[in-house]
CSV table of C-alpha atoms in Angstrom, one decimal:
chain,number,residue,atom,x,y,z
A,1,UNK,CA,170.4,74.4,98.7
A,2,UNK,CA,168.0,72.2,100.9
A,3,UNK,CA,165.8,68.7,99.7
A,4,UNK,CA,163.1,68.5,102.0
A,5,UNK,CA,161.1,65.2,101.9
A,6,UNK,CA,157.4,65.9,102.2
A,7,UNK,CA,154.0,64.0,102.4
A,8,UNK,CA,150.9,65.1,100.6
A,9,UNK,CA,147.2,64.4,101.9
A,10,UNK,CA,145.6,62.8,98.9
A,11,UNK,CA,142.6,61.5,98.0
A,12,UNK,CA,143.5,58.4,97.9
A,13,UNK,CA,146.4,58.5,101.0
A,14,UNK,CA,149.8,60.3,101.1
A,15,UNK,CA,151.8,61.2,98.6
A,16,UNK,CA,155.5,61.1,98.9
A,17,UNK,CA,157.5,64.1,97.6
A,18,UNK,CA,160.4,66.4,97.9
A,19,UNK,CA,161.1,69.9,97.3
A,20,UNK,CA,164.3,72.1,96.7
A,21,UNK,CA,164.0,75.7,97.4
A,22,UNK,CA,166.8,78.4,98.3
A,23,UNK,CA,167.7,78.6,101.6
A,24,UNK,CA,167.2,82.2,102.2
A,25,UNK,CA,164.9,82.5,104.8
A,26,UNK,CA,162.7,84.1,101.6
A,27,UNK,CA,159.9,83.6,99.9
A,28,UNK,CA,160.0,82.6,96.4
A,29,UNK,CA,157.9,81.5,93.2
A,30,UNK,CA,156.1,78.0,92.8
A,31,UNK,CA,156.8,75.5,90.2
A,32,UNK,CA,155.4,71.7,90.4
A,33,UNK,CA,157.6,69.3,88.4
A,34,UNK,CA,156.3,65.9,87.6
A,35,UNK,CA,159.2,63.5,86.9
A,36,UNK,CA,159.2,61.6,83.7
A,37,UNK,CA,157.9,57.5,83.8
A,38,UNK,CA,161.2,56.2,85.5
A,39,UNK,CA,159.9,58.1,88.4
A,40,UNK,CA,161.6,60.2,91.3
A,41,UNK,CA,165.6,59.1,90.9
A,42,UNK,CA,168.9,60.9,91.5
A,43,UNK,CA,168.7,62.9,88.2
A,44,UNK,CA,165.1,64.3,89.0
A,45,UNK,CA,166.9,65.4,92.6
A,46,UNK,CA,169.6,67.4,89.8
A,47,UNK,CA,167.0,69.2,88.2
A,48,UNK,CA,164.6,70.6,90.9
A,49,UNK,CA,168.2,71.5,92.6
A,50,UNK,CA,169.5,73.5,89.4
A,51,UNK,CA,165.6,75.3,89.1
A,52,UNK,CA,165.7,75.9,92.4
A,53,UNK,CA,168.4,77.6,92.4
A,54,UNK,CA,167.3,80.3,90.1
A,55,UNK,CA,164.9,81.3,92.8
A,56,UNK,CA,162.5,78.8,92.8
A,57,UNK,CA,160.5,76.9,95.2
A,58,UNK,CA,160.4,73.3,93.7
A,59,UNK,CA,158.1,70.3,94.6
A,60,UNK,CA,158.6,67.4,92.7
A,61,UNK,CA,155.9,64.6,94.0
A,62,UNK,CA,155.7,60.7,93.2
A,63,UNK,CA,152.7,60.2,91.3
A,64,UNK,CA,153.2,56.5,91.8
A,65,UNK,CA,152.3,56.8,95.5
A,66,UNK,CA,149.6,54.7,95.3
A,67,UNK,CA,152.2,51.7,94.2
A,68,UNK,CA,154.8,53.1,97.5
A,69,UNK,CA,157.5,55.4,98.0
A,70,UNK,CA,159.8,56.4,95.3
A,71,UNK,CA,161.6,54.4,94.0
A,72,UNK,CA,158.5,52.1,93.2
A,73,UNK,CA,160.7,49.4,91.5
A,74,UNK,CA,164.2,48.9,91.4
A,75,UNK,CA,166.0,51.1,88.8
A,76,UNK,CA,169.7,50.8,87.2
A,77,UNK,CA,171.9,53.8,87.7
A,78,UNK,CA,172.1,53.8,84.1
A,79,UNK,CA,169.0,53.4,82.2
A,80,UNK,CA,170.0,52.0,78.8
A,81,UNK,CA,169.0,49.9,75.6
A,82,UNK,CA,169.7,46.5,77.8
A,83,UNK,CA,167.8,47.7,80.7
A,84,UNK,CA,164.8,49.4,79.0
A,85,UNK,CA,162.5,46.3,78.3
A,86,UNK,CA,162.7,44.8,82.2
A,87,UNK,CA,162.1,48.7,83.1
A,88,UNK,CA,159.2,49.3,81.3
A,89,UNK,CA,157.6,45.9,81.9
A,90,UNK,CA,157.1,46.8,85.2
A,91,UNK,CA,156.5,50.3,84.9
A,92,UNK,CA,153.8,50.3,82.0
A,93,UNK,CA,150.9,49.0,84.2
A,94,UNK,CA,151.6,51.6,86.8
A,95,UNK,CA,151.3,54.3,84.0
A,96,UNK,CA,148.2,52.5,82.5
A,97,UNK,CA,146.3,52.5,85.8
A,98,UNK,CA,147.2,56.2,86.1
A,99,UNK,CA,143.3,57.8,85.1
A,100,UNK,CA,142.4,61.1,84.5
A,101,UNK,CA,140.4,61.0,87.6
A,102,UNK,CA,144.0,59.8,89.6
A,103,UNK,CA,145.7,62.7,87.4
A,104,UNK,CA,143.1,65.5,88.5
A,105,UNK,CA,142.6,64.5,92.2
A,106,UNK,CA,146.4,64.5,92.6
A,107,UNK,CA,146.6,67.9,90.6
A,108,UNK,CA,144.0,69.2,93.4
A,109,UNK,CA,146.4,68.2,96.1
A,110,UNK,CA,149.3,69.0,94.9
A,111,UNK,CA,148.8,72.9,93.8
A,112,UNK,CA,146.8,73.4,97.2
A,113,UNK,CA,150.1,71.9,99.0
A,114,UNK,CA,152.6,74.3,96.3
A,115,UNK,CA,150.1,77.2,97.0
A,116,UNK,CA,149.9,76.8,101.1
A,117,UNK,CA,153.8,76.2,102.2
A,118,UNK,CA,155.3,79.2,103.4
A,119,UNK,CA,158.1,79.4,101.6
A,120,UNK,CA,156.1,79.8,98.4
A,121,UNK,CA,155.2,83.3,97.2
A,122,UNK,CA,151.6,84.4,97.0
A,123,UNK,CA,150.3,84.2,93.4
A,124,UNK,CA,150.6,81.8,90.5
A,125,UNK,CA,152.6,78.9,90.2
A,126,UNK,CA,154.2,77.0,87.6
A,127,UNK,CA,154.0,73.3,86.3
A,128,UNK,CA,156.8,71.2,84.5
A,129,UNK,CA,156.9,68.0,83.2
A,130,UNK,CA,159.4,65.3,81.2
A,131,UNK,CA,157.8,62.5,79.5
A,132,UNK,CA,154.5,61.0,81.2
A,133,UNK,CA,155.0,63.6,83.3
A,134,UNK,CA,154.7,66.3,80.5
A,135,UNK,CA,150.9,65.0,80.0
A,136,UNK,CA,150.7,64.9,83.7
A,137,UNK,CA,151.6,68.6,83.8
A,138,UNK,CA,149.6,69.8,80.7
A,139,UNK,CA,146.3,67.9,82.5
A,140,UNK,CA,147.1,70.0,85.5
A,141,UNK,CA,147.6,73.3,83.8
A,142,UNK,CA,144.5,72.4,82.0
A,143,UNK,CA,142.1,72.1,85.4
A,144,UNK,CA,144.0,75.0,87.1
A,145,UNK,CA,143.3,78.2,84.8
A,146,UNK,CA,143.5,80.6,87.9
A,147,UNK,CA,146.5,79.4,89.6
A,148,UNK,CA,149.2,78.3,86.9
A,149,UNK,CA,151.0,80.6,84.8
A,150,UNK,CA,153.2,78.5,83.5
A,151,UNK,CA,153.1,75.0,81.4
A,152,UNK,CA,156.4,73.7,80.1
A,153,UNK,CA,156.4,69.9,78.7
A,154,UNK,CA,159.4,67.9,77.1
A,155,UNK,CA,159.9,65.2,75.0
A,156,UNK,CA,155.7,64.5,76.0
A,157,UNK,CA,153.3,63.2,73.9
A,158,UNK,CA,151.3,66.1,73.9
A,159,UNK,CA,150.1,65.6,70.2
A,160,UNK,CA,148.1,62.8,71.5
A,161,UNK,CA,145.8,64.3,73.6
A,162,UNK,CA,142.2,66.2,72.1
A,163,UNK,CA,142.0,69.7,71.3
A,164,UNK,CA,140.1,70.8,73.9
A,165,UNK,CA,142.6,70.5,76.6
A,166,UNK,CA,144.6,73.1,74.5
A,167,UNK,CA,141.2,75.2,74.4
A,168,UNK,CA,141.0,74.8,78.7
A,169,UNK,CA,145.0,76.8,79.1
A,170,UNK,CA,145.4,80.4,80.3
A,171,UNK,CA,149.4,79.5,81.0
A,172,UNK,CA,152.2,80.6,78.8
A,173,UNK,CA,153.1,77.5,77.3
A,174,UNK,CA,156.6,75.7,76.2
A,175,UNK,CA,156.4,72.0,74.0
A,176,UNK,CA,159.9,71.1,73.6
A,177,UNK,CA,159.8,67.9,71.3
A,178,UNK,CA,161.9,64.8,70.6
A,179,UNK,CA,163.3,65.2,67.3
A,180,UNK,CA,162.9,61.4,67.4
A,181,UNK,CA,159.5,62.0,68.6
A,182,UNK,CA,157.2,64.1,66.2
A,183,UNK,CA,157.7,64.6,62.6
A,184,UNK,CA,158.2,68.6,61.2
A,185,UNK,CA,154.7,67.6,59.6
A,186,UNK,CA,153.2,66.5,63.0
A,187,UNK,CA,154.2,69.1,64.4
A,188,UNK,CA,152.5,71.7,62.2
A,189,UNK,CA,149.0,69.8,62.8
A,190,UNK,CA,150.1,70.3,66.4
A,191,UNK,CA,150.4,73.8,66.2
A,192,UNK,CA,147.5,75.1,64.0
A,193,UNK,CA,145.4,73.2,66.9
A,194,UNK,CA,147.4,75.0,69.2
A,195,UNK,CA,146.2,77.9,67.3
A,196,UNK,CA,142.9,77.6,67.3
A,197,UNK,CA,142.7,77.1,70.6
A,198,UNK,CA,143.8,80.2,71.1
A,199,UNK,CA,146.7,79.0,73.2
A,200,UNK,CA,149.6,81.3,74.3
A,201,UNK,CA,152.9,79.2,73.0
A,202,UNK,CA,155.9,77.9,71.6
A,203,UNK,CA,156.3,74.3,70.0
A,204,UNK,CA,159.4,73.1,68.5
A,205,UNK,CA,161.6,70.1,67.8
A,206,UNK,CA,165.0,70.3,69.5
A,207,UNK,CA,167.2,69.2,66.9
A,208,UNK,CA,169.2,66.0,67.3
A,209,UNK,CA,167.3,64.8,70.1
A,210,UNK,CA,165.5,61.3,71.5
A,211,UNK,CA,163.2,60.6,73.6
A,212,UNK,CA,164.2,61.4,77.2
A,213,UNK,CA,166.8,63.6,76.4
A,214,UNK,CA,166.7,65.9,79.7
A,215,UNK,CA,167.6,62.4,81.3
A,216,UNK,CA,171.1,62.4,82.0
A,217,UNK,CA,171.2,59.2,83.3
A,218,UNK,CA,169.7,57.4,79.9
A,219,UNK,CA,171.1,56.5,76.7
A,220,UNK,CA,168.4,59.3,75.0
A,221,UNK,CA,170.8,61.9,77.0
A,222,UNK,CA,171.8,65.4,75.2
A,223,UNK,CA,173.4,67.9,76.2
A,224,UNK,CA,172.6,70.2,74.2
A,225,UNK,CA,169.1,69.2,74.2
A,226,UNK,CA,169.5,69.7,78.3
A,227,UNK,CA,170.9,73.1,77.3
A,228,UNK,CA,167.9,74.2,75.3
A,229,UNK,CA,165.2,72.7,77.6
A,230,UNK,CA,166.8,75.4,80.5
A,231,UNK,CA,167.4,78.2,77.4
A,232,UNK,CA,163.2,77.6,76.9
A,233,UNK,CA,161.9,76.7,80.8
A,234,UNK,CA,164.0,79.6,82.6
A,235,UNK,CA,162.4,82.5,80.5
A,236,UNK,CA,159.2,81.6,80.6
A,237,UNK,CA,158.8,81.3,84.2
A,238,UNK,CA,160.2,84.8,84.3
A,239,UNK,CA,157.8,86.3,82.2
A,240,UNK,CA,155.4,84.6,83.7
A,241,UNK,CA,156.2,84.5,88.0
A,242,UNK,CA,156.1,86.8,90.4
A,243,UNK,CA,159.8,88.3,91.1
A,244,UNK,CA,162.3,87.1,93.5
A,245,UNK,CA,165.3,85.9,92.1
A,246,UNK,CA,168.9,85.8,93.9
């Protein structure tokens, strides 16, 4: 199963990027998957190489660029309670200069570089996201009613954002929440907005979960919670992608 490394043209220069794909000669289904706030790492390689191969073409991009390649700062190979507060020091302003405008231009360039490669299948695409990146994906879904099908988010603060994002879907739609995250209570407003937004969906709580728990190289790691994320993602992009799956 190949990692390509890629640049994007971008508004505001080149993204880097990589994508994992099978290496079939064939054309398969697109999904973009935004990394969580630690960025492209090792672990982010793991997962677009486990979608991918289910039949997937993957591209995975650093929405950092702006700040340089990926890795933008110097990460631990284990990201744990010791090492979180130095992490996020440096990483918060990167996230906090990250506008909706930055979010939507990259979105723009991003599908139209899914969409165009070769090895992608005509039609609609997917988008994925952990974390930051779960907003970043849910933004994107949002702008892109015609050309994603798909919108899976988890352990994102989706709850934050207003209403009418939810009203602007046409995707299928997975939240997998942090039990650590959102209360049972929260998570009922959540849904009666999904609701009235008319939004096609699941929401749940994964049960003995923190924050970052797809992260295998974190102390919020869970296996099970791993387990259920692929039990949710990998059904809903069949339902929702054109077919061709080894």
């Amino acid at each position: 199963m190949p990692i390509t490394s890629l640049q994007i043209s971008t508004a505001d220069g080149q993204a880097d990027a990589f994508a994992a794909f099978p290496d079939d000669g064939e054309c398969h289904p697109g999904v973009l998957m935004y990394p969580d706030g630690f960025g492209i790492r090792p672990v982010l390689r793991e997962l677009a190489l486990e979608l991918a191969g289910h039949g997937y073409y993957v591209l995975v991009p650093n929405f950092f660029y702006r700040h340089g390649p990926a890795p933008v700062i110097e990460l631990p190979e284990y990201i744990g309670e010791e090492a979180r507060p130095a992490v996020f020091g440096q990483l918060m302003p990167l996230i906090e200069a990250h506008s909706t405008e930055r979010v939507l231009a990259d979105a723009d360039a991003y599908i139209s570089f899914l969409t165009a490669r070769p090895e992608v299948e005509a039609g609609p695409v997917a988008v994925t996201g952990y974390c930051f990146g779960g907003l970043l994906a849910l933004r994107t879904a949002a702008d892109h009613p015609d050309q994603v099908a798909a919108l899976a988010a988890f352990h994102a603060p989706v709850a934050t954002v207003g209403p009418g994002l939810f009203a602007e879907l046409t995707a299928q739609v997975h939240f997998g929440h942090a039990e650590g995250d959102i209360t049972p209570e929260e998570l009922d407003e959540l849904n009666k907005t999904l609701d009235s937004a008319g939004a096609d969906y699941t929401s749940e709580i994964y049960p003995g979960t923190t924050h970052g728990f797809t992260m295998s190289d974190t102390d919020a790691f869970s296996a099970s919670g791993l387990k259920h994320h692929w039990d949710r993602l990998l059904p809903l992009l069949s339902r929702t992608l054109p077919a061709s799956r080894p």
